[in-house]
């Protein structure tokens, strides 16, 4: 059994000059009304006046397998989200349940309202090569780096009708003819991350305050591989 650590950008949001007295004041927290018991609730929040002046007016709720390093949150925010931990099985599919409600006003990094644009969330898993074990994807390349082997991504995470839970099950699709080296897989030279966010463009500080993504009953389907059987 692999123990995969979940992270969020909550520690970075702690620096925002807005009231934060309780868990639900942060972008990511546990919510009691899930599909089965409690669930994860991700909400796009305002970061306050000062961050807005610095062109970082929002913080999308996020939850992902990996780690968060707030050291460069102001100078290089995309480098703060480190996606992925070593994984030694072949990922097959990602499934679970979600609800999504977009916020009322979509704004860009200048805090300008983009008329007619509606926010959307994002749900995906990425499997990639990390042969030196030090390499990790971050917010700047988590969907387009050359090391990516396969991706499972939910299309169109948009407003769900009638407050209903939507079931998703998406397969991992190999990119550009990529294959898995099963010997290196057994040596943990691949990494995997699962990523959820309440604003698809949140890493670039574009989205709608109030956009909300609920996530529950997530399951990663994977297959154990015996390298010798592939020789």
PDB file of C-alpha atoms in Angstrom:
ATOM      1  CA  UNK A   1       0.000   0.000   0.000  1.00  0.00           C
ATOM      2  CA  UNK A   2       1.388   3.385  -1.032  1.00  0.00           C
ATOM      3  CA  UNK A   3       0.930   6.311   1.337  1.00  0.00           C
ATOM      4  CA  UNK A   4       0.380   9.367  -0.849  1.00  0.00           C
ATOM      5  CA  UNK A   5       0.618  12.739   0.911  1.00  0.00           C
ATOM      6  CA  UNK A   6      -1.916  15.435   0.104  1.00  0.00           C
ATOM      7  CA  UNK A   7      -1.022  19.119   0.122  1.00  0.00           C
ATOM      8  CA  UNK A   8      -2.710  22.464  -0.546  1.00  0.00           C
ATOM      9  CA  UNK A   9      -1.798  26.113  -0.861  1.00  0.00           C
ATOM     10  CA  UNK A  10      -3.382  26.984   2.486  1.00  0.00           C
ATOM     11  CA  UNK A  11      -0.011  27.783   4.065  1.00  0.00           C
ATOM     12  CA  UNK A  12       0.650  30.328   1.337  1.00  0.00           C
ATOM     13  CA  UNK A  13      -2.778  31.884   1.859  1.00  0.00           C
ATOM     14  CA  UNK A  14      -1.891  32.393   5.514  1.00  0.00           C
ATOM     15  CA  UNK A  15       0.081  35.482   4.406  1.00  0.00           C
ATOM     16  CA  UNK A  16      -2.983  37.096   2.786  1.00  0.00           C
ATOM     17  CA  UNK A  17      -4.234  40.225   4.570  1.00  0.00           C
ATOM     18  CA  UNK A  18      -7.783  38.943   5.053  1.00  0.00           C
ATOM     19  CA  UNK A  19      -9.522  37.552   8.167  1.00  0.00           C
ATOM     20  CA  UNK A  20      -8.697  33.899   8.813  1.00  0.00           C
ATOM     21  CA  UNK A  21     -10.292  32.846  12.078  1.00  0.00           C
ATOM     22  CA  UNK A  22     -11.659  29.410  11.168  1.00  0.00           C
ATOM     23  CA  UNK A  23     -10.919  26.580   8.696  1.00  0.00           C
ATOM     24  CA  UNK A  24     -13.560  27.704   6.200  1.00  0.00           C
ATOM     25  CA  UNK A  25     -11.778  31.069   5.861  1.00  0.00           C
ATOM     26  CA  UNK A  26      -9.045  29.222   3.943  1.00  0.00           C
ATOM     27  CA  UNK A  27      -9.364  28.078   0.317  1.00  0.00           C
ATOM     28  CA  UNK A  28      -9.241  24.339   1.139  1.00  0.00           C
ATOM     29  CA  UNK A  29     -10.923  22.609   4.061  1.00  0.00           C
ATOM     30  CA  UNK A  30     -12.985  19.611   5.146  1.00  0.00           C
ATOM     31  CA  UNK A  31     -16.729  19.931   4.597  1.00  0.00           C
ATOM     32  CA  UNK A  32     -19.352  17.829   6.361  1.00  0.00           C
ATOM     33  CA  UNK A  33     -21.839  17.481   3.462  1.00  0.00           C
ATOM     34  CA  UNK A  34     -19.996  15.136   1.124  1.00  0.00           C
ATOM     35  CA  UNK A  35     -21.168  12.406  -1.200  1.00  0.00           C
ATOM     36  CA  UNK A  36     -20.234   9.912   1.517  1.00  0.00           C
ATOM     37  CA  UNK A  37     -19.730  11.589   4.892  1.00  0.00           C
ATOM     38  CA  UNK A  38     -17.285  14.481   4.742  1.00  0.00           C
ATOM     39  CA  UNK A  39     -15.525  15.719   1.606  1.00  0.00           C
ATOM     40  CA  UNK A  40     -12.905  18.226   0.479  1.00  0.00           C
ATOM     41  CA  UNK A  41     -14.216  21.722  -0.232  1.00  0.00           C
ATOM     42  CA  UNK A  42     -12.124  23.993  -2.452  1.00  0.00           C
ATOM     43  CA  UNK A  43     -13.136  27.648  -2.741  1.00  0.00           C
ATOM     44  CA  UNK A  44     -11.551  30.495  -4.716  1.00  0.00           C
ATOM     45  CA  UNK A  45     -10.876  33.324  -2.253  1.00  0.00           C
ATOM     46  CA  UNK A  46      -9.867  36.961  -2.446  1.00  0.00           C
ATOM     47  CA  UNK A  47      -6.313  37.581  -1.236  1.00  0.00           C
ATOM     48  CA  UNK A  48      -6.977  41.163  -0.141  1.00  0.00           C
ATOM     49  CA  UNK A  49      -5.994  44.634  -1.283  1.00  0.00           C
ATOM     50  CA  UNK A  50      -2.201  44.370  -1.051  1.00  0.00           C
ATOM     51  CA  UNK A  51      -1.977  41.103  -3.012  1.00  0.00           C
ATOM     52  CA  UNK A  52      -4.394  42.565  -5.543  1.00  0.00           C
ATOM     53  CA  UNK A  53      -2.036  45.483  -6.158  1.00  0.00           C
ATOM     54  CA  UNK A  54       0.712  42.905  -6.739  1.00  0.00           C
ATOM     55  CA  UNK A  55      -1.484  41.228  -9.405  1.00  0.00           C
ATOM     56  CA  UNK A  56      -2.303  38.242  -7.205  1.00  0.00           C
ATOM     57  CA  UNK A  57      -5.936  39.040  -6.380  1.00  0.00           C
ATOM     58  CA  UNK A  58      -7.253  35.502  -5.860  1.00  0.00           C
ATOM     59  CA  UNK A  59      -6.227  32.152  -4.403  1.00  0.00           C
ATOM     60  CA  UNK A  60      -7.941  29.130  -5.874  1.00  0.00           C
ATOM     61  CA  UNK A  61      -8.753  26.255  -3.549  1.00  0.00           C
ATOM     62  CA  UNK A  62      -6.475  23.353  -4.389  1.00  0.00           C
ATOM     63  CA  UNK A  63      -5.659  19.853  -3.206  1.00  0.00           C
ATOM     64  CA  UNK A  64      -2.948  17.684  -4.708  1.00  0.00           C
ATOM     65  CA  UNK A  65      -0.520  14.852  -4.120  1.00  0.00           C
ATOM     66  CA  UNK A  66       2.876  16.430  -3.518  1.00  0.00           C
ATOM     67  CA  UNK A  67       4.037  19.323  -1.381  1.00  0.00           C
ATOM     68  CA  UNK A  68       3.725  23.090  -1.103  1.00  0.00           C
ATOM     69  CA  UNK A  69       6.745  25.345  -0.638  1.00  0.00           C
ATOM     70  CA  UNK A  70       5.660  28.894   0.259  1.00  0.00           C
ATOM     71  CA  UNK A  71       9.213  30.302   0.124  1.00  0.00           C
ATOM     72  CA  UNK A  72       8.742  31.860  -3.333  1.00  0.00           C
ATOM     73  CA  UNK A  73       5.024  32.547  -3.082  1.00  0.00           C
ATOM     74  CA  UNK A  74       5.379  36.209  -4.054  1.00  0.00           C
ATOM     75  CA  UNK A  75       8.304  36.083  -6.507  1.00  0.00           C
ATOM     76  CA  UNK A  76       7.619  32.796  -8.320  1.00  0.00           C
ATOM     77  CA  UNK A  77       4.216  31.431  -7.243  1.00  0.00           C
ATOM     78  CA  UNK A  78       4.117  28.681  -9.880  1.00  0.00           C
ATOM     79  CA  UNK A  79       7.141  27.032  -8.253  1.00  0.00           C
ATOM     80  CA  UNK A  80       5.410  26.666  -4.897  1.00  0.00           C
ATOM     81  CA  UNK A  81       3.170  23.752  -5.899  1.00  0.00           C
ATOM     82  CA  UNK A  82       5.286  20.611  -6.292  1.00  0.00           C
ATOM     83  CA  UNK A  83       3.193  17.921  -7.935  1.00  0.00           C
ATOM     84  CA  UNK A  84       3.922  14.231  -7.468  1.00  0.00           C
ATOM     85  CA  UNK A  85       5.451  11.553  -5.294  1.00  0.00           C
ATOM     86  CA  UNK A  86       7.275   8.336  -6.331  1.00  0.00           C
ATOM     87  CA  UNK A  87       4.935   5.619  -7.599  1.00  0.00           C
ATOM     88  CA  UNK A  88       5.666   2.049  -8.735  1.00  0.00           C
ATOM     89  CA  UNK A  89       2.435   0.872 -10.379  1.00  0.00           C
ATOM     90  CA  UNK A  90       0.902   1.567 -13.770  1.00  0.00           C
ATOM     91  CA  UNK A  91      -2.003   4.020 -13.327  1.00  0.00           C
ATOM     92  CA  UNK A  92      -5.147   2.951 -15.177  1.00  0.00           C
ATOM     93  CA  UNK A  93      -7.896   5.431 -14.283  1.00  0.00           C
ATOM     94  CA  UNK A  94      -9.053   8.105 -11.842  1.00  0.00           C
ATOM     95  CA  UNK A  95     -12.579   8.170 -10.499  1.00  0.00           C
ATOM     96  CA  UNK A  96     -14.726   9.856  -7.884  1.00  0.00           C
ATOM     97  CA  UNK A  97     -17.506  12.405  -7.411  1.00  0.00           C
ATOM     98  CA  UNK A  98     -17.627  16.183  -7.645  1.00  0.00           C
ATOM     99  CA  UNK A  99     -19.916  19.200  -7.452  1.00  0.00           C
ATOM    100  CA  UNK A 100     -19.010  22.548  -8.963  1.00  0.00           C
ATOM    101  CA  UNK A 101     -20.448  26.046  -8.644  1.00  0.00           C
ATOM    102  CA  UNK A 102     -18.673  28.964 -10.386  1.00  0.00           C
ATOM    103  CA  UNK A 103     -18.364  32.341  -8.710  1.00  0.00           C
ATOM    104  CA  UNK A 104     -20.251  35.334 -10.056  1.00  0.00           C
ATOM    105  CA  UNK A 105     -17.493  37.478 -11.573  1.00  0.00           C
ATOM    106  CA  UNK A 106     -14.474  36.124 -13.443  1.00  0.00           C
ATOM    107  CA  UNK A 107     -11.477  38.429 -13.069  1.00  0.00           C
ATOM    108  CA  UNK A 108      -7.942  38.411 -14.428  1.00  0.00           C
ATOM    109  CA  UNK A 109      -4.655  39.101 -12.642  1.00  0.00           C
ATOM    110  CA  UNK A 110      -5.360  42.829 -12.971  1.00  0.00           C
ATOM    111  CA  UNK A 111      -8.638  42.345 -11.071  1.00  0.00           C
ATOM    112  CA  UNK A 112     -10.497  43.297 -14.264  1.00  0.00           C
ATOM    113  CA  UNK A 113     -13.860  41.600 -14.737  1.00  0.00           C
ATOM    114  CA  UNK A 114     -13.924  39.537 -17.954  1.00  0.00           C
ATOM    115  CA  UNK A 115     -17.481  39.925 -19.243  1.00  0.00           C
ATOM    116  CA  UNK A 116     -19.141  36.714 -20.332  1.00  0.00           C
ATOM    117  CA  UNK A 117     -16.415  34.403 -19.034  1.00  0.00           C
ATOM    118  CA  UNK A 118     -17.500  31.725 -16.557  1.00  0.00           C
ATOM    119  CA  UNK A 119     -15.053  30.018 -14.223  1.00  0.00           C
ATOM    120  CA  UNK A 120     -14.418  26.273 -14.333  1.00  0.00           C
ATOM    121  CA  UNK A 121     -12.597  23.818 -12.090  1.00  0.00           C
ATOM    122  CA  UNK A 122      -9.991  21.222 -12.928  1.00  0.00           C
ATOM    123  CA  UNK A 123      -9.582  17.550 -11.989  1.00  0.00           C
ATOM    124  CA  UNK A 124      -6.663  15.543 -13.314  1.00  0.00           C
ATOM    125  CA  UNK A 125      -3.910  13.055 -12.555  1.00  0.00           C
ATOM    126  CA  UNK A 126      -0.473  13.085 -14.139  1.00  0.00           C
ATOM    127  CA  UNK A 127       2.117  10.287 -14.334  1.00  0.00           C
ATOM    128  CA  UNK A 128       5.659  11.220 -15.320  1.00  0.00           C
ATOM    129  CA  UNK A 129       9.308  10.213 -15.499  1.00  0.00           C
ATOM    130  CA  UNK A 130      11.619  11.279 -12.692  1.00  0.00           C
ATOM    131  CA  UNK A 131      14.593   9.044 -13.286  1.00  0.00           C
ATOM    132  CA  UNK A 132      16.922  10.979 -10.968  1.00  0.00           C
ATOM    133  CA  UNK A 133      14.099  11.017  -8.380  1.00  0.00           C
ATOM    134  CA  UNK A 134      14.733  14.716  -7.684  1.00  0.00           C
ATOM    135  CA  UNK A 135      12.748  16.097 -10.603  1.00  0.00           C
ATOM    136  CA  UNK A 136       9.199  17.223  -9.733  1.00  0.00           C
ATOM    137  CA  UNK A 137       6.579  18.971 -11.826  1.00  0.00           C
ATOM    138  CA  UNK A 138       5.296  22.330 -10.574  1.00  0.00           C
ATOM    139  CA  UNK A 139       2.546  24.809 -11.402  1.00  0.00           C
ATOM    140  CA  UNK A 140       4.306  25.958 -14.567  1.00  0.00           C
ATOM    141  CA  UNK A 141       4.519  22.588 -16.306  1.00  0.00           C
ATOM    142  CA  UNK A 142       2.182  20.067 -14.661  1.00  0.00           C
ATOM    143  CA  UNK A 143       0.290  19.406 -17.910  1.00  0.00           C
ATOM    144  CA  UNK A 144       2.859  19.965 -20.632  1.00  0.00           C
ATOM    145  CA  UNK A 145       6.366  18.890 -19.587  1.00  0.00           C
ATOM    146  CA  UNK A 146       8.229  16.463 -21.879  1.00  0.00           C
ATOM    147  CA  UNK A 147       8.630  13.997 -18.975  1.00  0.00           C
ATOM    148  CA  UNK A 148       4.889  13.393 -18.751  1.00  0.00           C
ATOM    149  CA  UNK A 149       3.961   9.841 -19.758  1.00  0.00           C
ATOM    150  CA  UNK A 150       0.179   9.816 -19.284  1.00  0.00           C
ATOM    151  CA  UNK A 151      -2.648  12.029 -18.049  1.00  0.00           C
ATOM    152  CA  UNK A 152      -6.186  11.351 -16.815  1.00  0.00           C
ATOM    153  CA  UNK A 153      -8.289  14.535 -16.943  1.00  0.00           C
ATOM    154  CA  UNK A 154     -11.965  15.337 -16.481  1.00  0.00           C
ATOM    155  CA  UNK A 155     -13.360  17.436 -19.343  1.00  0.00           C
ATOM    156  CA  UNK A 156     -15.420  20.519 -18.568  1.00  0.00           C
ATOM    157  CA  UNK A 157     -15.623  20.784 -14.777  1.00  0.00           C
ATOM    158  CA  UNK A 158     -18.458  23.277 -14.966  1.00  0.00           C
ATOM    159  CA  UNK A 159     -21.570  24.088 -12.948  1.00  0.00           C
ATOM    160  CA  UNK A 160     -23.370  20.934 -11.864  1.00  0.00           C
ATOM    161  CA  UNK A 161     -27.174  21.048 -12.257  1.00  0.00           C
ATOM    162  CA  UNK A 162     -29.613  20.915  -9.359  1.00  0.00           C
ATOM    163  CA  UNK A 163     -26.896  20.600  -6.716  1.00  0.00           C
ATOM    164  CA  UNK A 164     -26.181  17.029  -7.824  1.00  0.00           C
ATOM    165  CA  UNK A 165     -22.989  15.023  -7.449  1.00  0.00           C
ATOM    166  CA  UNK A 166     -21.346  14.103 -10.747  1.00  0.00           C
ATOM    167  CA  UNK A 167     -19.515  10.775 -11.030  1.00  0.00           C
ATOM    168  CA  UNK A 168     -16.315  10.820 -13.049  1.00  0.00           C
ATOM    169  CA  UNK A 169     -14.085   8.042 -14.301  1.00  0.00           C
ATOM    170  CA  UNK A 170     -11.311   8.980 -16.706  1.00  0.00           C
ATOM    171  CA  UNK A 171      -8.577   6.739 -18.151  1.00  0.00           C
ATOM    172  CA  UNK A 172      -4.883   7.575 -18.230  1.00  0.00           C
ATOM    173  CA  UNK A 173      -3.966   8.393 -21.838  1.00  0.00           C
ATOM    174  CA  UNK A 174      -0.389   8.013 -23.022  1.00  0.00           C
ATOM    175  CA  UNK A 175       1.092  11.125 -24.629  1.00  0.00           C
ATOM    176  CA  UNK A 176       3.081  11.261 -27.873  1.00  0.00           C
ATOM    177  CA  UNK A 177       3.764   7.550 -28.139  1.00  0.00           C
ATOM    178  CA  UNK A 178       5.216   7.334 -24.610  1.00  0.00           C
ATOM    179  CA  UNK A 179       5.636   3.972 -22.907  1.00  0.00           C
ATOM    180  CA  UNK A 180       6.622   2.824 -19.423  1.00  0.00           C
ATOM    181  CA  UNK A 181      10.002   1.313 -18.619  1.00  0.00           C
ATOM    182  CA  UNK A 182       8.844  -1.358 -16.168  1.00  0.00           C
ATOM    183  CA  UNK A 183      12.263  -1.902 -14.603  1.00  0.00           C
ATOM    184  CA  UNK A 184      12.487   1.796 -13.782  1.00  0.00           C
ATOM    185  CA  UNK A 185       8.887   1.727 -12.554  1.00  0.00           C
ATOM    186  CA  UNK A 186       9.870  -0.974 -10.039  1.00  0.00           C
ATOM    187  CA  UNK A 187      12.709   1.320  -8.906  1.00  0.00           C
ATOM    188  CA  UNK A 188      10.282   4.192  -8.196  1.00  0.00           C
ATOM    189  CA  UNK A 189      11.675   6.302 -11.032  1.00  0.00           C
ATOM    190  CA  UNK A 190       8.233   7.601 -11.933  1.00  0.00           C
ATOM    191  CA  UNK A 191       6.000   9.990 -10.000  1.00  0.00           C
ATOM    192  CA  UNK A 192       2.273  10.493  -9.828  1.00  0.00           C
ATOM    193  CA  UNK A 193       0.079  13.383  -8.755  1.00  0.00           C
ATOM    194  CA  UNK A 194      -3.660  13.938  -8.498  1.00  0.00           C
ATOM    195  CA  UNK A 195      -4.730  17.580  -8.707  1.00  0.00           C
ATOM    196  CA  UNK A 196      -7.985  19.385  -7.899  1.00  0.00           C
ATOM    197  CA  UNK A 197      -8.617  23.134  -8.118  1.00  0.00           C
ATOM    198  CA  UNK A 198     -11.656  25.404  -7.887  1.00  0.00           C
ATOM    199  CA  UNK A 199     -10.374  27.701 -10.678  1.00  0.00           C
ATOM    200  CA  UNK A 200      -8.721  26.174 -13.738  1.00  0.00           C
ATOM    201  CA  UNK A 201      -6.606  29.290 -14.334  1.00  0.00           C
ATOM    202  CA  UNK A 202      -6.052  29.947 -10.645  1.00  0.00           C
ATOM    203  CA  UNK A 203      -2.288  29.400 -10.883  1.00  0.00           C
ATOM    204  CA  UNK A 204      -2.230  32.560 -13.008  1.00  0.00           C
ATOM    205  CA  UNK A 205      -4.555  34.407 -10.583  1.00  0.00           C
ATOM    206  CA  UNK A 206      -7.498  34.275 -12.965  1.00  0.00           C
ATOM    207  CA  UNK A 207     -10.868  33.030 -11.736  1.00  0.00           C
ATOM    208  CA  UNK A 208     -13.994  33.991  -9.816  1.00  0.00           C
ATOM    209  CA  UNK A 209     -14.134  34.550  -6.073  1.00  0.00           C
ATOM    210  CA  UNK A 210     -16.615  32.062  -4.643  1.00  0.00           C
ATOM    211  CA  UNK A 211     -16.056  29.322  -7.206  1.00  0.00           C
ATOM    212  CA  UNK A 212     -16.501  26.060  -5.276  1.00  0.00           C
ATOM    213  CA  UNK A 213     -15.421  22.502  -6.029  1.00  0.00           C
ATOM    214  CA  UNK A 214     -16.480  19.633  -3.773  1.00  0.00           C
ATOM    215  CA  UNK A 215     -14.527  16.383  -4.144  1.00  0.00           C
ATOM    216  CA  UNK A 216     -15.316  12.996  -2.589  1.00  0.00           C
ATOM    217  CA  UNK A 217     -14.798   9.235  -2.890  1.00  0.00           C
ATOM    218  CA  UNK A 218     -11.711   9.572  -5.083  1.00  0.00           C
ATOM    219  CA  UNK A 219     -10.110   6.332  -6.271  1.00  0.00           C
ATOM    220  CA  UNK A 220      -6.972   5.776  -8.295  1.00  0.00           C
ATOM    221  CA  UNK A 221      -7.075   2.484 -10.188  1.00  0.00           C
ATOM    222  CA  UNK A 222      -3.589   1.120 -10.843  1.00  0.00           C
ATOM    223  CA  UNK A 223      -1.918  -2.153 -11.774  1.00  0.00           C
ATOM    224  CA  UNK A 224       1.065  -3.851 -10.186  1.00  0.00           C
ATOM    225  CA  UNK A 225       3.743  -4.694 -12.714  1.00  0.00           C
ATOM    226  CA  UNK A 226       6.272  -7.509 -12.665  1.00  0.00           C
ATOM    227  CA  UNK A 227       9.208  -6.276 -14.783  1.00  0.00           C
ATOM    228  CA  UNK A 228      10.301  -9.843 -15.601  1.00  0.00           C
ATOM    229  CA  UNK A 229       6.969 -10.597 -17.266  1.00  0.00           C
ATOM    230  CA  UNK A 230       7.682  -7.798 -19.755  1.00  0.00           C
ATOM    231  CA  UNK A 231      11.168  -8.903 -20.749  1.00  0.00           C
TER     232      UNK A 231
END
